[in-house]
mmCIF file of C-alpha atoms in Angstrom:
data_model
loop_
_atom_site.group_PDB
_atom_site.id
_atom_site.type_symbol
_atom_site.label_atom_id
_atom_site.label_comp_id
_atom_site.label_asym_id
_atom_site.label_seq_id
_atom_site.Cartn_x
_atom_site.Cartn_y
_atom_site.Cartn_z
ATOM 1 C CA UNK A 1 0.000 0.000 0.000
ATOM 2 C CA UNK A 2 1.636 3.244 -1.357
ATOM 3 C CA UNK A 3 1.081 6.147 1.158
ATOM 4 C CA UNK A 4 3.080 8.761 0.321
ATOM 5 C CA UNK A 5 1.991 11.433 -1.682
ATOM 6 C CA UNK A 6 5.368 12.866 -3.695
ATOM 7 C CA UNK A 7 6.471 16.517 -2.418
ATOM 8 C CA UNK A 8 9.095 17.793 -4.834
ATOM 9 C CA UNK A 9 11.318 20.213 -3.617
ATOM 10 C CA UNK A 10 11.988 21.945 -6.448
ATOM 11 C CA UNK A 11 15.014 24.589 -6.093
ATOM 12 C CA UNK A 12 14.640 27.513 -8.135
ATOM 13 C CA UNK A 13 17.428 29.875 -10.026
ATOM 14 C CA UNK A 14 16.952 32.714 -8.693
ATOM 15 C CA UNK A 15 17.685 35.787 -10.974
ATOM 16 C CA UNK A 16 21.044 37.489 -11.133
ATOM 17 C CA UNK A 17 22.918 40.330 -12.498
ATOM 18 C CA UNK A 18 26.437 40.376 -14.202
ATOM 19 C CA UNK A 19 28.403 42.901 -14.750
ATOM 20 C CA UNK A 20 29.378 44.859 -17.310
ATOM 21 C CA UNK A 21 32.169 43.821 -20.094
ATOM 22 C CA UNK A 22 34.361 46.404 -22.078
ATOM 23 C CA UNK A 23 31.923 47.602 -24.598
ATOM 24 C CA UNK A 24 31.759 51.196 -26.006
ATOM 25 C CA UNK A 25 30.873 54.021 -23.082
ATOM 26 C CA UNK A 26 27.718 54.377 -24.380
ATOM 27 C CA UNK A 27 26.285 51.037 -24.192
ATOM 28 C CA UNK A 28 28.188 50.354 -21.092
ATOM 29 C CA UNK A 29 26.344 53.193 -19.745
ATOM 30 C CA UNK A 30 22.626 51.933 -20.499
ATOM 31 C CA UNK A 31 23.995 48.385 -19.203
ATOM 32 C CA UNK A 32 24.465 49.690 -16.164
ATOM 33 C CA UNK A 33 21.595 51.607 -15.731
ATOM 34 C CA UNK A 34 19.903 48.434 -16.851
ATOM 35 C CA UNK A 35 21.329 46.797 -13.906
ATOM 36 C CA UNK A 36 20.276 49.374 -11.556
ATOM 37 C CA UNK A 37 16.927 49.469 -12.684
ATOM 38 C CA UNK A 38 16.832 45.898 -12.171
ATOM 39 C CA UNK A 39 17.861 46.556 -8.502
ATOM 40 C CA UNK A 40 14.945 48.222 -8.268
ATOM 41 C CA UNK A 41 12.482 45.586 -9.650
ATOM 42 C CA UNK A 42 11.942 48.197 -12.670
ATOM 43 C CA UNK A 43 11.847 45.229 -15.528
ATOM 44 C CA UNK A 44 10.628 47.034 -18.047
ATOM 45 C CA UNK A 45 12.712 49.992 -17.740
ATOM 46 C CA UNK A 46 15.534 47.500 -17.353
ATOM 47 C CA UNK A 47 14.672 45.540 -20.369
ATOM 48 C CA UNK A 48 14.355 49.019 -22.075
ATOM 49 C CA UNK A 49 17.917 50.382 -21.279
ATOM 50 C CA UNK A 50 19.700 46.585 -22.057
ATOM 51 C CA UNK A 51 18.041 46.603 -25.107
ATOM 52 C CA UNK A 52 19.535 49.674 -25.920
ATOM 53 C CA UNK A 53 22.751 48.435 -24.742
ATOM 54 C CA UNK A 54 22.491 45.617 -27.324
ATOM 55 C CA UNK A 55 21.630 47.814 -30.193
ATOM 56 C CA UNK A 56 24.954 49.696 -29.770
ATOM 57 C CA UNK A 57 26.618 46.316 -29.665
ATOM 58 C CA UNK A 58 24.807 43.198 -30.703
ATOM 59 C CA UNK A 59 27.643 41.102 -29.153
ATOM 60 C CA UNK A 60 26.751 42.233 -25.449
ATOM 61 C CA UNK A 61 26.873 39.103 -24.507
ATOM 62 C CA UNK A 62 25.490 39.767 -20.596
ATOM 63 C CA UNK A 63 23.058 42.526 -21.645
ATOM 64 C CA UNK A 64 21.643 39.824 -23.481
ATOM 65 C CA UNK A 65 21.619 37.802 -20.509
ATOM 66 C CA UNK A 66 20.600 40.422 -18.269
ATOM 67 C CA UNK A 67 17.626 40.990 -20.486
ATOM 68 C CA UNK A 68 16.605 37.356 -20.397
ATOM 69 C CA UNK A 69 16.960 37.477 -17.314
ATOM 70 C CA UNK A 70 14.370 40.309 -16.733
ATOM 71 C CA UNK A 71 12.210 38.612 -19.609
ATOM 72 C CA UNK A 72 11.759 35.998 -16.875
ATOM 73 C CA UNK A 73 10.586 38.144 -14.319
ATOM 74 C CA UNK A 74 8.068 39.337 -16.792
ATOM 75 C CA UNK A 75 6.789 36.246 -17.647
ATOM 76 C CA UNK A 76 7.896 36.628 -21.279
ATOM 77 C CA UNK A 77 9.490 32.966 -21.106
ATOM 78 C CA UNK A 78 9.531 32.651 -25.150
ATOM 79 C CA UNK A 79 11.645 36.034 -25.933
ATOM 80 C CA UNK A 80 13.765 34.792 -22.642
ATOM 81 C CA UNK A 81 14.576 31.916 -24.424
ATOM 82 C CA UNK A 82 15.265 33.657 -27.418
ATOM 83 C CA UNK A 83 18.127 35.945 -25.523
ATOM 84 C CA UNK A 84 19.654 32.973 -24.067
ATOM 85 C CA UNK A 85 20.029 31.422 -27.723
ATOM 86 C CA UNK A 86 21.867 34.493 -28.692
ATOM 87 C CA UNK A 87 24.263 34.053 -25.384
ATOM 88 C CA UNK A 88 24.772 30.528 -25.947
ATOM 89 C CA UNK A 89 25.372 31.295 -29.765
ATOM 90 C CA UNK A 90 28.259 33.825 -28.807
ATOM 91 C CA UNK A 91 29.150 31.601 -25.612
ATOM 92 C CA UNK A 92 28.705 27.826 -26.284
ATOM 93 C CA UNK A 93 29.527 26.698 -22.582
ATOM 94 C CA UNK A 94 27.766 29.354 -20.994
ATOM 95 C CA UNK A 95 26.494 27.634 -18.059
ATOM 96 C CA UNK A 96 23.752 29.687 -16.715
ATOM 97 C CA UNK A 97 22.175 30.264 -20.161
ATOM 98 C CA UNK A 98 21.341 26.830 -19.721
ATOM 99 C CA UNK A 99 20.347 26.554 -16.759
ATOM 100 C CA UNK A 100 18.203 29.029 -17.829
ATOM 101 C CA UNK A 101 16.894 27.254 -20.876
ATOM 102 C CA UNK A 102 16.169 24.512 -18.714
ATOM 103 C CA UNK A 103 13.948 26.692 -15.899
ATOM 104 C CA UNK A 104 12.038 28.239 -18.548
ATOM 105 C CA UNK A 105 11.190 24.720 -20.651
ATOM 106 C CA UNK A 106 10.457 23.338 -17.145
ATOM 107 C CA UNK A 107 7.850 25.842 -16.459
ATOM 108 C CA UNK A 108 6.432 25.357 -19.555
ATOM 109 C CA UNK A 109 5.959 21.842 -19.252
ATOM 110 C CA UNK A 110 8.310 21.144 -22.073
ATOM 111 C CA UNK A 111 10.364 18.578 -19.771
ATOM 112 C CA UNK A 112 12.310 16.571 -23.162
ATOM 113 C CA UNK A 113 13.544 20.202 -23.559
ATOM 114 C CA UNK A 114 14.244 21.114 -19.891
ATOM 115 C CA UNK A 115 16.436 17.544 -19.690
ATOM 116 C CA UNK A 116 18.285 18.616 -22.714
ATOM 117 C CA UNK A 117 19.356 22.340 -21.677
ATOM 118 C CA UNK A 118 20.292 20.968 -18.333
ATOM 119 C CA UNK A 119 22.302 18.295 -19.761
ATOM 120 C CA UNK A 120 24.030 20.281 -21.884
ATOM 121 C CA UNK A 121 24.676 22.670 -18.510
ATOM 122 C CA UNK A 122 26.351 19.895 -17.302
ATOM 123 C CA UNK A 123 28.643 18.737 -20.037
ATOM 124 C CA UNK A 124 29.833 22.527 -20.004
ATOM 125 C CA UNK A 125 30.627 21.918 -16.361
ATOM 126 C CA UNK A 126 30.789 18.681 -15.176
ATOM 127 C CA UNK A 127 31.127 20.259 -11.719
ATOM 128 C CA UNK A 128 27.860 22.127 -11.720
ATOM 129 C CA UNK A 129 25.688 21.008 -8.666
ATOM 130 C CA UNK A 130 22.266 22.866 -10.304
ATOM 131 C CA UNK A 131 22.494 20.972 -13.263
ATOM 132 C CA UNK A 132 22.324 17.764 -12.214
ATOM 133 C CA UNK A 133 20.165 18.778 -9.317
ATOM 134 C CA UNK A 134 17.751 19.972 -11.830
ATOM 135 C CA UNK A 135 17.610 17.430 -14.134
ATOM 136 C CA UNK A 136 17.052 15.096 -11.578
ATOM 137 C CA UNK A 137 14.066 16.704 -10.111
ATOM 138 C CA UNK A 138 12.329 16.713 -13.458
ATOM 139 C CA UNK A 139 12.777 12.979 -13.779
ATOM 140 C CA UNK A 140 11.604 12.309 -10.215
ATOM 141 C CA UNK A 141 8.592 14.105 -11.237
ATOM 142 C CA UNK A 142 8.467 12.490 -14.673
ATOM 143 C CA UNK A 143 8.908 8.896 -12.366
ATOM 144 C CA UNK A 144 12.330 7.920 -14.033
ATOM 145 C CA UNK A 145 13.278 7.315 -10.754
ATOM 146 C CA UNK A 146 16.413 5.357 -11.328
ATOM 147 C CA UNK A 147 18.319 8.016 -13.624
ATOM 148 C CA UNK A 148 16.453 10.612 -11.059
ATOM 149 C CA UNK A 149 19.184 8.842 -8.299
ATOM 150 C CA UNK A 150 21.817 8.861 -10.077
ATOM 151 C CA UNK A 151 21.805 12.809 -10.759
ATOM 152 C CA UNK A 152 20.991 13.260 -7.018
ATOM 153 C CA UNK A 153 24.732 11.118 -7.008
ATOM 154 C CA UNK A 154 25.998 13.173 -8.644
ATOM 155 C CA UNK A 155 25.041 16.144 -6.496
ATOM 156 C CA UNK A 156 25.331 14.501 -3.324
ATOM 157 C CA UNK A 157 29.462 13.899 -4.745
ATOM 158 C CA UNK A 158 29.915 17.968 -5.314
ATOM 159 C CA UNK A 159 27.876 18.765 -2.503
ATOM 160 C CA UNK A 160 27.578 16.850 0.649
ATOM 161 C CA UNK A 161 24.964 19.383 1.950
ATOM 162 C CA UNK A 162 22.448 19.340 -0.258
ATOM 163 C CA UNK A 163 19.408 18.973 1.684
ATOM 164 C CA UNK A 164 16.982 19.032 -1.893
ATOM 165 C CA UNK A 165 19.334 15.986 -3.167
ATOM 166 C CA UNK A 166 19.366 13.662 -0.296
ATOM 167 C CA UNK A 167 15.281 14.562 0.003
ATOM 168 C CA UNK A 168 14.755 13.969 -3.353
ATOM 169 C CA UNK A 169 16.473 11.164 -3.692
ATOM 170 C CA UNK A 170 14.763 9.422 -0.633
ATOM 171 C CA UNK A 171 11.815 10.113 -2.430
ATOM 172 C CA UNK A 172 13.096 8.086 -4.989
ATOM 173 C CA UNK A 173 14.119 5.410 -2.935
ATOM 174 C CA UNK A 174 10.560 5.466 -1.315
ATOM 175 C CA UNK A 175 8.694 4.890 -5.238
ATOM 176 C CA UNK A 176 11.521 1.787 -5.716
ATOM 177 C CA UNK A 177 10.309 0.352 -2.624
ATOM 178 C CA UNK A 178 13.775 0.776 -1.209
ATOM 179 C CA UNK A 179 13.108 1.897 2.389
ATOM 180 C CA UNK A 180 15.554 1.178 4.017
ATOM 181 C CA UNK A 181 17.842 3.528 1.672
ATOM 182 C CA UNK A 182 14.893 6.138 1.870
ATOM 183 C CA UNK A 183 15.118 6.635 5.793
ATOM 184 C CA UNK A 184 18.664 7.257 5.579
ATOM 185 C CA UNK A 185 18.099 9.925 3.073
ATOM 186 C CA UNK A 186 15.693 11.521 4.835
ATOM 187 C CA UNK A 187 17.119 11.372 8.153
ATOM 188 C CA UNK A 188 20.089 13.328 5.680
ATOM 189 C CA UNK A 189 17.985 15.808 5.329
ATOM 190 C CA UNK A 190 16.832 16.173 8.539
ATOM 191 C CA UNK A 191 20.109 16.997 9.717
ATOM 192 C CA UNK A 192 20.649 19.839 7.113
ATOM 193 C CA UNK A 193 17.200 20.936 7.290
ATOM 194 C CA UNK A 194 16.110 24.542 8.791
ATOM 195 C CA UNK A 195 12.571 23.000 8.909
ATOM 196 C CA UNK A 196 12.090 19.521 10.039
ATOM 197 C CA UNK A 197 8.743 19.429 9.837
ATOM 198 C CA UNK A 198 8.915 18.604 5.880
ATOM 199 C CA UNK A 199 11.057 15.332 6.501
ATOM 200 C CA UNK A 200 9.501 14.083 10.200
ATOM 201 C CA UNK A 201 6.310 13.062 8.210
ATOM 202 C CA UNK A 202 8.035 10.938 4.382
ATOM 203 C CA UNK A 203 10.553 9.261 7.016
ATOM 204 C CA UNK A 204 7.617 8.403 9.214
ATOM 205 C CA UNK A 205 5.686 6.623 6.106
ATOM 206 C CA UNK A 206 9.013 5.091 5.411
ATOM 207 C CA UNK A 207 9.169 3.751 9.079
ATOM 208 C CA UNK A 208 5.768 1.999 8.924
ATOM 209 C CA UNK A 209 6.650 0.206 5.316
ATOM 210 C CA UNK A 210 9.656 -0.969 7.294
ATOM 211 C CA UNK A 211 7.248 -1.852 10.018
ATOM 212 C CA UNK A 212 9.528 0.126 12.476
ATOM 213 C CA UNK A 213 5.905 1.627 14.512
ATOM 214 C CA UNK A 214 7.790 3.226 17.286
ATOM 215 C CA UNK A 215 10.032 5.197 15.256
ATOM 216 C CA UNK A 216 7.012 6.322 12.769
ATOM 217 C CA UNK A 217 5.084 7.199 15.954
ATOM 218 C CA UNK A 218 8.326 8.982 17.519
ATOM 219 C CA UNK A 219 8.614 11.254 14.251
ATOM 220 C CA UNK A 220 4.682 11.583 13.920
ATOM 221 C CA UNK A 221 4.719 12.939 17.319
ATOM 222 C CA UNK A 222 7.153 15.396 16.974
ATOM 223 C CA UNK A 223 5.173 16.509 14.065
ATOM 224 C CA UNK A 224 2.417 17.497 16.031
ATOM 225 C CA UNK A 225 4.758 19.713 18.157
ATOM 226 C CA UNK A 226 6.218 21.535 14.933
ATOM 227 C CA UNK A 227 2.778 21.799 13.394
ATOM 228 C CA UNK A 228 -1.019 22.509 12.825
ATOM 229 C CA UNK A 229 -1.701 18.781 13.307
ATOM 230 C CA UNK A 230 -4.078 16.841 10.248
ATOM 231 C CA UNK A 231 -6.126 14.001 9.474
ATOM 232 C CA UNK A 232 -3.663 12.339 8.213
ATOM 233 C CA UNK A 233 -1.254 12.659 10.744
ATOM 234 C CA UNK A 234 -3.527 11.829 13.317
ATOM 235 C CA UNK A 235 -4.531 8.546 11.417
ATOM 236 C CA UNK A 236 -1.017 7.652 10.737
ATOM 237 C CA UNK A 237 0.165 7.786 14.293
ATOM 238 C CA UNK A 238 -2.987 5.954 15.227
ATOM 239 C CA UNK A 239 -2.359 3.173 12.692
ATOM 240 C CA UNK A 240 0.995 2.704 14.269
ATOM 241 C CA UNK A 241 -0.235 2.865 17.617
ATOM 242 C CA UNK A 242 -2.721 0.086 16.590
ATOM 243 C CA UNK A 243 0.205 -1.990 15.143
ATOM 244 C CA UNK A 244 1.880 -1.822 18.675
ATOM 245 C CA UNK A 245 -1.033 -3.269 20.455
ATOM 246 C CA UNK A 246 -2.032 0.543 21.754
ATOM 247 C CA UNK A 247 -5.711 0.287 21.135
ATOM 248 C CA UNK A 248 -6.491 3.314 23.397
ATOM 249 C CA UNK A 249 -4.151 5.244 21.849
ATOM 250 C CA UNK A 250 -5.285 4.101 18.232
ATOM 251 C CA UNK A 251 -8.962 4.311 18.861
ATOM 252 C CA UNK A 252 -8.295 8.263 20.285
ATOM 253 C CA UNK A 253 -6.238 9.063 17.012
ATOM 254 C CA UNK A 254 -8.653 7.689 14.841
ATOM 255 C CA UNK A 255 -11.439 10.027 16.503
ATOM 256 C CA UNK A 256 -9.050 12.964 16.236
ATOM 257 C CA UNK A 257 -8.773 12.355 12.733
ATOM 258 C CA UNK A 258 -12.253 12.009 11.858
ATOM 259 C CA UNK A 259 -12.932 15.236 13.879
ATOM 260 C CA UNK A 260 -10.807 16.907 11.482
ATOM 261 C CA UNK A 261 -11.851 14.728 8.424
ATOM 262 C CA UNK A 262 -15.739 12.864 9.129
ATOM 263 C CA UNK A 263 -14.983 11.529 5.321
ATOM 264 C CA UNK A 264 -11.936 10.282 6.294
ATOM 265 C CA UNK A 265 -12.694 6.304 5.357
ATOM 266 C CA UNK A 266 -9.375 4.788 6.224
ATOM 267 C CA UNK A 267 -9.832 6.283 9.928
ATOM 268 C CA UNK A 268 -13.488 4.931 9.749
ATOM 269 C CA UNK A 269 -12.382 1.153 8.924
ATOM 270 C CA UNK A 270 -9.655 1.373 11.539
ATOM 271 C CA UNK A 271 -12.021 3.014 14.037
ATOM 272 C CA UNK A 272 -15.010 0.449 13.807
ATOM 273 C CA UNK A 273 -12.688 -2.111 13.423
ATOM 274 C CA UNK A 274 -11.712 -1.262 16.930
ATOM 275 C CA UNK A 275 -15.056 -0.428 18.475
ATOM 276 C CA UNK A 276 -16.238 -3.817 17.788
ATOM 277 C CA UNK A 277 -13.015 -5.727 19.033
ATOM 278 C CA UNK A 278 -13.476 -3.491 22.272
ATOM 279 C CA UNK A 279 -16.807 -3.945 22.483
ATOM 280 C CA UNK A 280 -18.388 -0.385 21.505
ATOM 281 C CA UNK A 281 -20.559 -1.761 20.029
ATOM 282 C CA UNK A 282 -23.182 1.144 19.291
ATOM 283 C CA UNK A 283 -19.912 3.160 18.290
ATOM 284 C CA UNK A 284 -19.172 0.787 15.443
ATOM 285 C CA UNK A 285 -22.534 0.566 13.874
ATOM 286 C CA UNK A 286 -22.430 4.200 13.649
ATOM 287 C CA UNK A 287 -19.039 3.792 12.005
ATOM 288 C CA UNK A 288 -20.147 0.985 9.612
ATOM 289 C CA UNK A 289 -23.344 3.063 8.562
ATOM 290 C CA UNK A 290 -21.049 5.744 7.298
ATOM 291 C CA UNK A 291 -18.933 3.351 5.630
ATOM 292 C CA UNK A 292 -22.329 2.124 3.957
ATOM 293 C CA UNK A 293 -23.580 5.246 2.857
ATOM 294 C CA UNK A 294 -20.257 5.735 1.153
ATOM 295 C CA UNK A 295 -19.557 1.908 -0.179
ATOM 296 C CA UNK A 296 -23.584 0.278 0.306
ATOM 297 C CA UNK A 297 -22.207 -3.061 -1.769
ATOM 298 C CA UNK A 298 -19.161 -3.552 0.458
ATOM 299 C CA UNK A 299 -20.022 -7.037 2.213
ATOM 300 C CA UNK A 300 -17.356 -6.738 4.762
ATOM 301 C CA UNK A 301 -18.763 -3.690 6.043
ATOM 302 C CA UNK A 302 -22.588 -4.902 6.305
ATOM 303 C CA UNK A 303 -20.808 -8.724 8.080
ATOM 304 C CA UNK A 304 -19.378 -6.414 10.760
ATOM 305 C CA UNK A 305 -22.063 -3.779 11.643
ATOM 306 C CA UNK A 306 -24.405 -7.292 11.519
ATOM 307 C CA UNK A 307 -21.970 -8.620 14.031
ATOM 308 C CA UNK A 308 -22.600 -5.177 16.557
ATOM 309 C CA UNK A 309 -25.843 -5.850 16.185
ATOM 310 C CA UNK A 310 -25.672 -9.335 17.088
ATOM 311 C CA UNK A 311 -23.933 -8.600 20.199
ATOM 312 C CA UNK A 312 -26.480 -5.578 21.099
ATOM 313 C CA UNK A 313 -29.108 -8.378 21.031
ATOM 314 C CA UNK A 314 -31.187 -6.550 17.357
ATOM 315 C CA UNK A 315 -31.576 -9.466 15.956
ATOM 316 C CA UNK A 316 -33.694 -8.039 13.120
ATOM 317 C CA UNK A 317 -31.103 -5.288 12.158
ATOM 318 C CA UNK A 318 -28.306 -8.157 12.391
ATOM 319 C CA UNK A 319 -30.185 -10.310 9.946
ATOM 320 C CA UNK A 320 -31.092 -7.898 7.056
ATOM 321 C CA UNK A 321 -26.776 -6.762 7.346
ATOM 322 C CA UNK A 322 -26.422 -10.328 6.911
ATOM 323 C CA UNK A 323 -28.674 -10.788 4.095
ATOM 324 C CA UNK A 324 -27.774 -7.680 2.580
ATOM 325 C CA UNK A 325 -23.426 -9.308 2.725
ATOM 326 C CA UNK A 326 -25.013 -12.655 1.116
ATOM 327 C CA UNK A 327 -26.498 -10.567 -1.742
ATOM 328 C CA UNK A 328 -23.180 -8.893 -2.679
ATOM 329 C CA UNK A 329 -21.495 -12.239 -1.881
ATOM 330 C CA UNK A 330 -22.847 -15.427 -1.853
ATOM 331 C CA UNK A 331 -19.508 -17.180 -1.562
ATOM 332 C CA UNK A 332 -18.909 -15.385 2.243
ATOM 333 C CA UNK A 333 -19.044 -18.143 4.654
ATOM 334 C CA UNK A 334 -18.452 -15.053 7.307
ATOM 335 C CA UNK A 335 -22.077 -13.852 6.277
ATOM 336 C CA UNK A 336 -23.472 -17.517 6.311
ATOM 337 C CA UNK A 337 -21.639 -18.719 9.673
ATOM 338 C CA UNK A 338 -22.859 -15.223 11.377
ATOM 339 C CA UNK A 339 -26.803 -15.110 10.644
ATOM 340 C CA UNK A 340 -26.487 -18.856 11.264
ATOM 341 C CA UNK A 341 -25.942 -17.143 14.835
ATOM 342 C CA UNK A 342 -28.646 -14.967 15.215
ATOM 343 C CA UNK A 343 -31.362 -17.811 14.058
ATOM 344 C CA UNK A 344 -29.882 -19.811 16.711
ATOM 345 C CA UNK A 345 -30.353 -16.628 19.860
ATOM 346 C CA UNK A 346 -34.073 -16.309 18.067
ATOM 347 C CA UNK A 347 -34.319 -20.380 18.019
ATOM 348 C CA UNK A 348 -34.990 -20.762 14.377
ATOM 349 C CA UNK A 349 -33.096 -24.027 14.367
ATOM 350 C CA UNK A 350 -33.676 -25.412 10.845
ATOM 351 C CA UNK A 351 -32.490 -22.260 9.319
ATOM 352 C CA UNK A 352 -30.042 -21.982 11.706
ATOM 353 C CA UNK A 353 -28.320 -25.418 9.875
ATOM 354 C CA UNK A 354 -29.446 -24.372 6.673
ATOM 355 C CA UNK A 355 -26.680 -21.361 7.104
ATOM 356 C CA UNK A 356 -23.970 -23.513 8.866
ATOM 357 C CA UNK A 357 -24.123 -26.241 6.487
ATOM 358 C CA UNK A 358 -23.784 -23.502 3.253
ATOM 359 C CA UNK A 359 -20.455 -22.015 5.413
ATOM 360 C CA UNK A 360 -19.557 -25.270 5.978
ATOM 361 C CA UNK A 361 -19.473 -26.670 2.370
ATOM 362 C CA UNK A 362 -17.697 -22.960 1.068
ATOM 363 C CA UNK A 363 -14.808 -24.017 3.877
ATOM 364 C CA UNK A 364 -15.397 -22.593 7.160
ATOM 365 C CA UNK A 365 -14.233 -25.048 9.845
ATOM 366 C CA UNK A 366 -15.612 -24.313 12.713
ATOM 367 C CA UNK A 367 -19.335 -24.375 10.917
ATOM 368 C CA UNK A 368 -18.598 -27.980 11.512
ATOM 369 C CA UNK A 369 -18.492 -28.081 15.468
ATOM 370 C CA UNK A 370 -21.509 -26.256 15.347
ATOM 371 C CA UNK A 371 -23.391 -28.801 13.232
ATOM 372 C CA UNK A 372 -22.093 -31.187 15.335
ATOM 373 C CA UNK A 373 -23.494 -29.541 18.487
ATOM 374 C CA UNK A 374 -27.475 -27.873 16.948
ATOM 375 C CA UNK A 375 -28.133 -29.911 13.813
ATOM 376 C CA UNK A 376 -29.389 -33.574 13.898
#
């Protein structure tokens, strides 16, 4: 059962200024008046003045950046890209230009095109971090999870601190089913990370798929110290509380959780579940009727709230749950075996073996004991 929901952290490049070259006073000038406009979050009027910059010399190589750059902040990605071709065209191994390229394609979903410019970042400099970090992300997003690791290798080789590589890659680790690698990623992280609260909760989902409950419920509750506590946090920390033999604990988790979340059907199961094994009875048929209203052909569901029922001595309402599990399923010796019960608290003893003999024959053994005992 997959429980973890993917949170990419996604580094951006943030924009950047460089400085002028050697060109003609003139265009030197409006560069750096560009530059100071840009200081000022003036785009426009930067774009205007780097522009100009570039007219006096079309070989401005960083007023052409520069203007890209600002193109970005405009949200004119497609005349971006067109300044960084003119960079790259008069610098072939200009790194950021493609790093560039491959923020802007990224954004615009065109990910074949983000892999390339950031590929081609890297070959320029085999020792650039971003690029690989980059390229990475996308294919964790795109689920090439394997090459995803191995650019997060990369990284993690140039940069022992990167918090976003180790994370990602866990995440990675986590989709291959590789837990064991994932938790030590994570826990990485955690000792880089300003904010814990972003890795306490993936290297708590990775606990429980290792089936390590104490740890999950250690980092779930430390969770709820760092943050506005959820549903799902609530449910999780229940589940492994449940797991531990902690019914109290479980049963008050899953009621936090459906305080917070009444829809919340995984907290519902768990919760009834419960209710009926520590005899709440009245608890779990409300349970169960939610469930119902949501899922009205589940059997299971309609077995168990027959079964609360049963025990509450409503014989009637126990029967028609029964009948209503042997319509959905008439290969459930549970449904058989159980209104086989109630016939035999409201004496109806020839029905009573009708029903043990039918869960009987589908493979129930102790149906058998029972016809031993009531049935001639």
């Amino acid at each position: 059962m997959k429980i973890f929901q993917i949170s990419l952290l996604i580094p951006f490049i943030f924009p950047f200024l460089l400085q002028a070259q050697s060109p003609s006073a003139e265009a030197a000038r409006q560069y750096n008046q560009g530059v100071e406009l840009a200081k000022k979050k003036d785009y426009n009027s930067a774009i205007a003045s780097f522009s100009r910059a570039i007219e006096l010399n079309p070989n401005y190589t960083k007023a052409f950046f520069n203007r890209a750059n600002m193109k970005i902040n405009t949200k004119d990605l497609k005349g971006a890209l067109s300044d960084l071709d003119r960079v790259i065209e008069q610098e072939p191994n200009h790194v950021k230009a493609f790093l560039y390229q491959g923020y802007i394609h990224n954004v615009l979903k065109d990910h074949k095109s983000a892999i390339r410019a950031y590929s081609l970042a890297a070959k320029a400099d085999p020792q650039s971090p971003d690029a690989y970090l980059q390229r990475g992300t996308i294919n964790m997003g795109l689920e090439n999870y394997v090459k995803a690791i191995s650019d997060f290798d990369m990284v993690l080789e140039l940069d022992h601190n990167s918090t976003t590589a180790f994370y990602n890659r866990a995440v990675c680790y986590y989709q291959l089913n590789k837990y064991y690698d994932a938790v030590n990623d994570f826990s990485s992280a955690l000792d880089l990370h300003p904010d814990p609260a972003k890795i306490y909760l993936p290297r708590a989902k990775s606990f429980i798929q290792l089936e390590k409950y104490r740890e999950a419920t250690h980092d779930l509750t430390k969770l709820f110290e760092l943050t506005t506590p959820t549903a799902e946090l609530y449910y999780l920390r229940g589940f492994s509380h449940l797991t531990l033999g902690d019914t109290i604990s479980a049963f008050e988790d899953f009621s936090k959780a459906l305080s917070l979340d009444p829809k919340y059907e995984n907290a519902l199961i768990k919760r009834s579940m419960l209710s009926i094994e520590t005899g709440k009875y009245a608890e779990a048929i409300q349970d169960y009727s939610l469930l119902i209203q949501k899922s009205p052909r589940t059997n299971g569901y309609h077995i168990n709230r027959g079964i609360a029922h049963l025990n509450l001595s409503q014989y009637q309402d126990a029967l028609h749950d029964f009948n209503q599990a042997i319509t959905y399923n008439k290969e459930d010796y549970h449904a058989y075996f159980n209104r086989a019960n109630v016939h035999l608290k409201m004496e109806n003893y020839d029905q009573a073996c009708i029903d043990l003999r039918e869960a009987a024959k589908l493979g129930y053994d102790p149906a058998f004991k029972h016809i031993r005992d009531v049935c001639r």
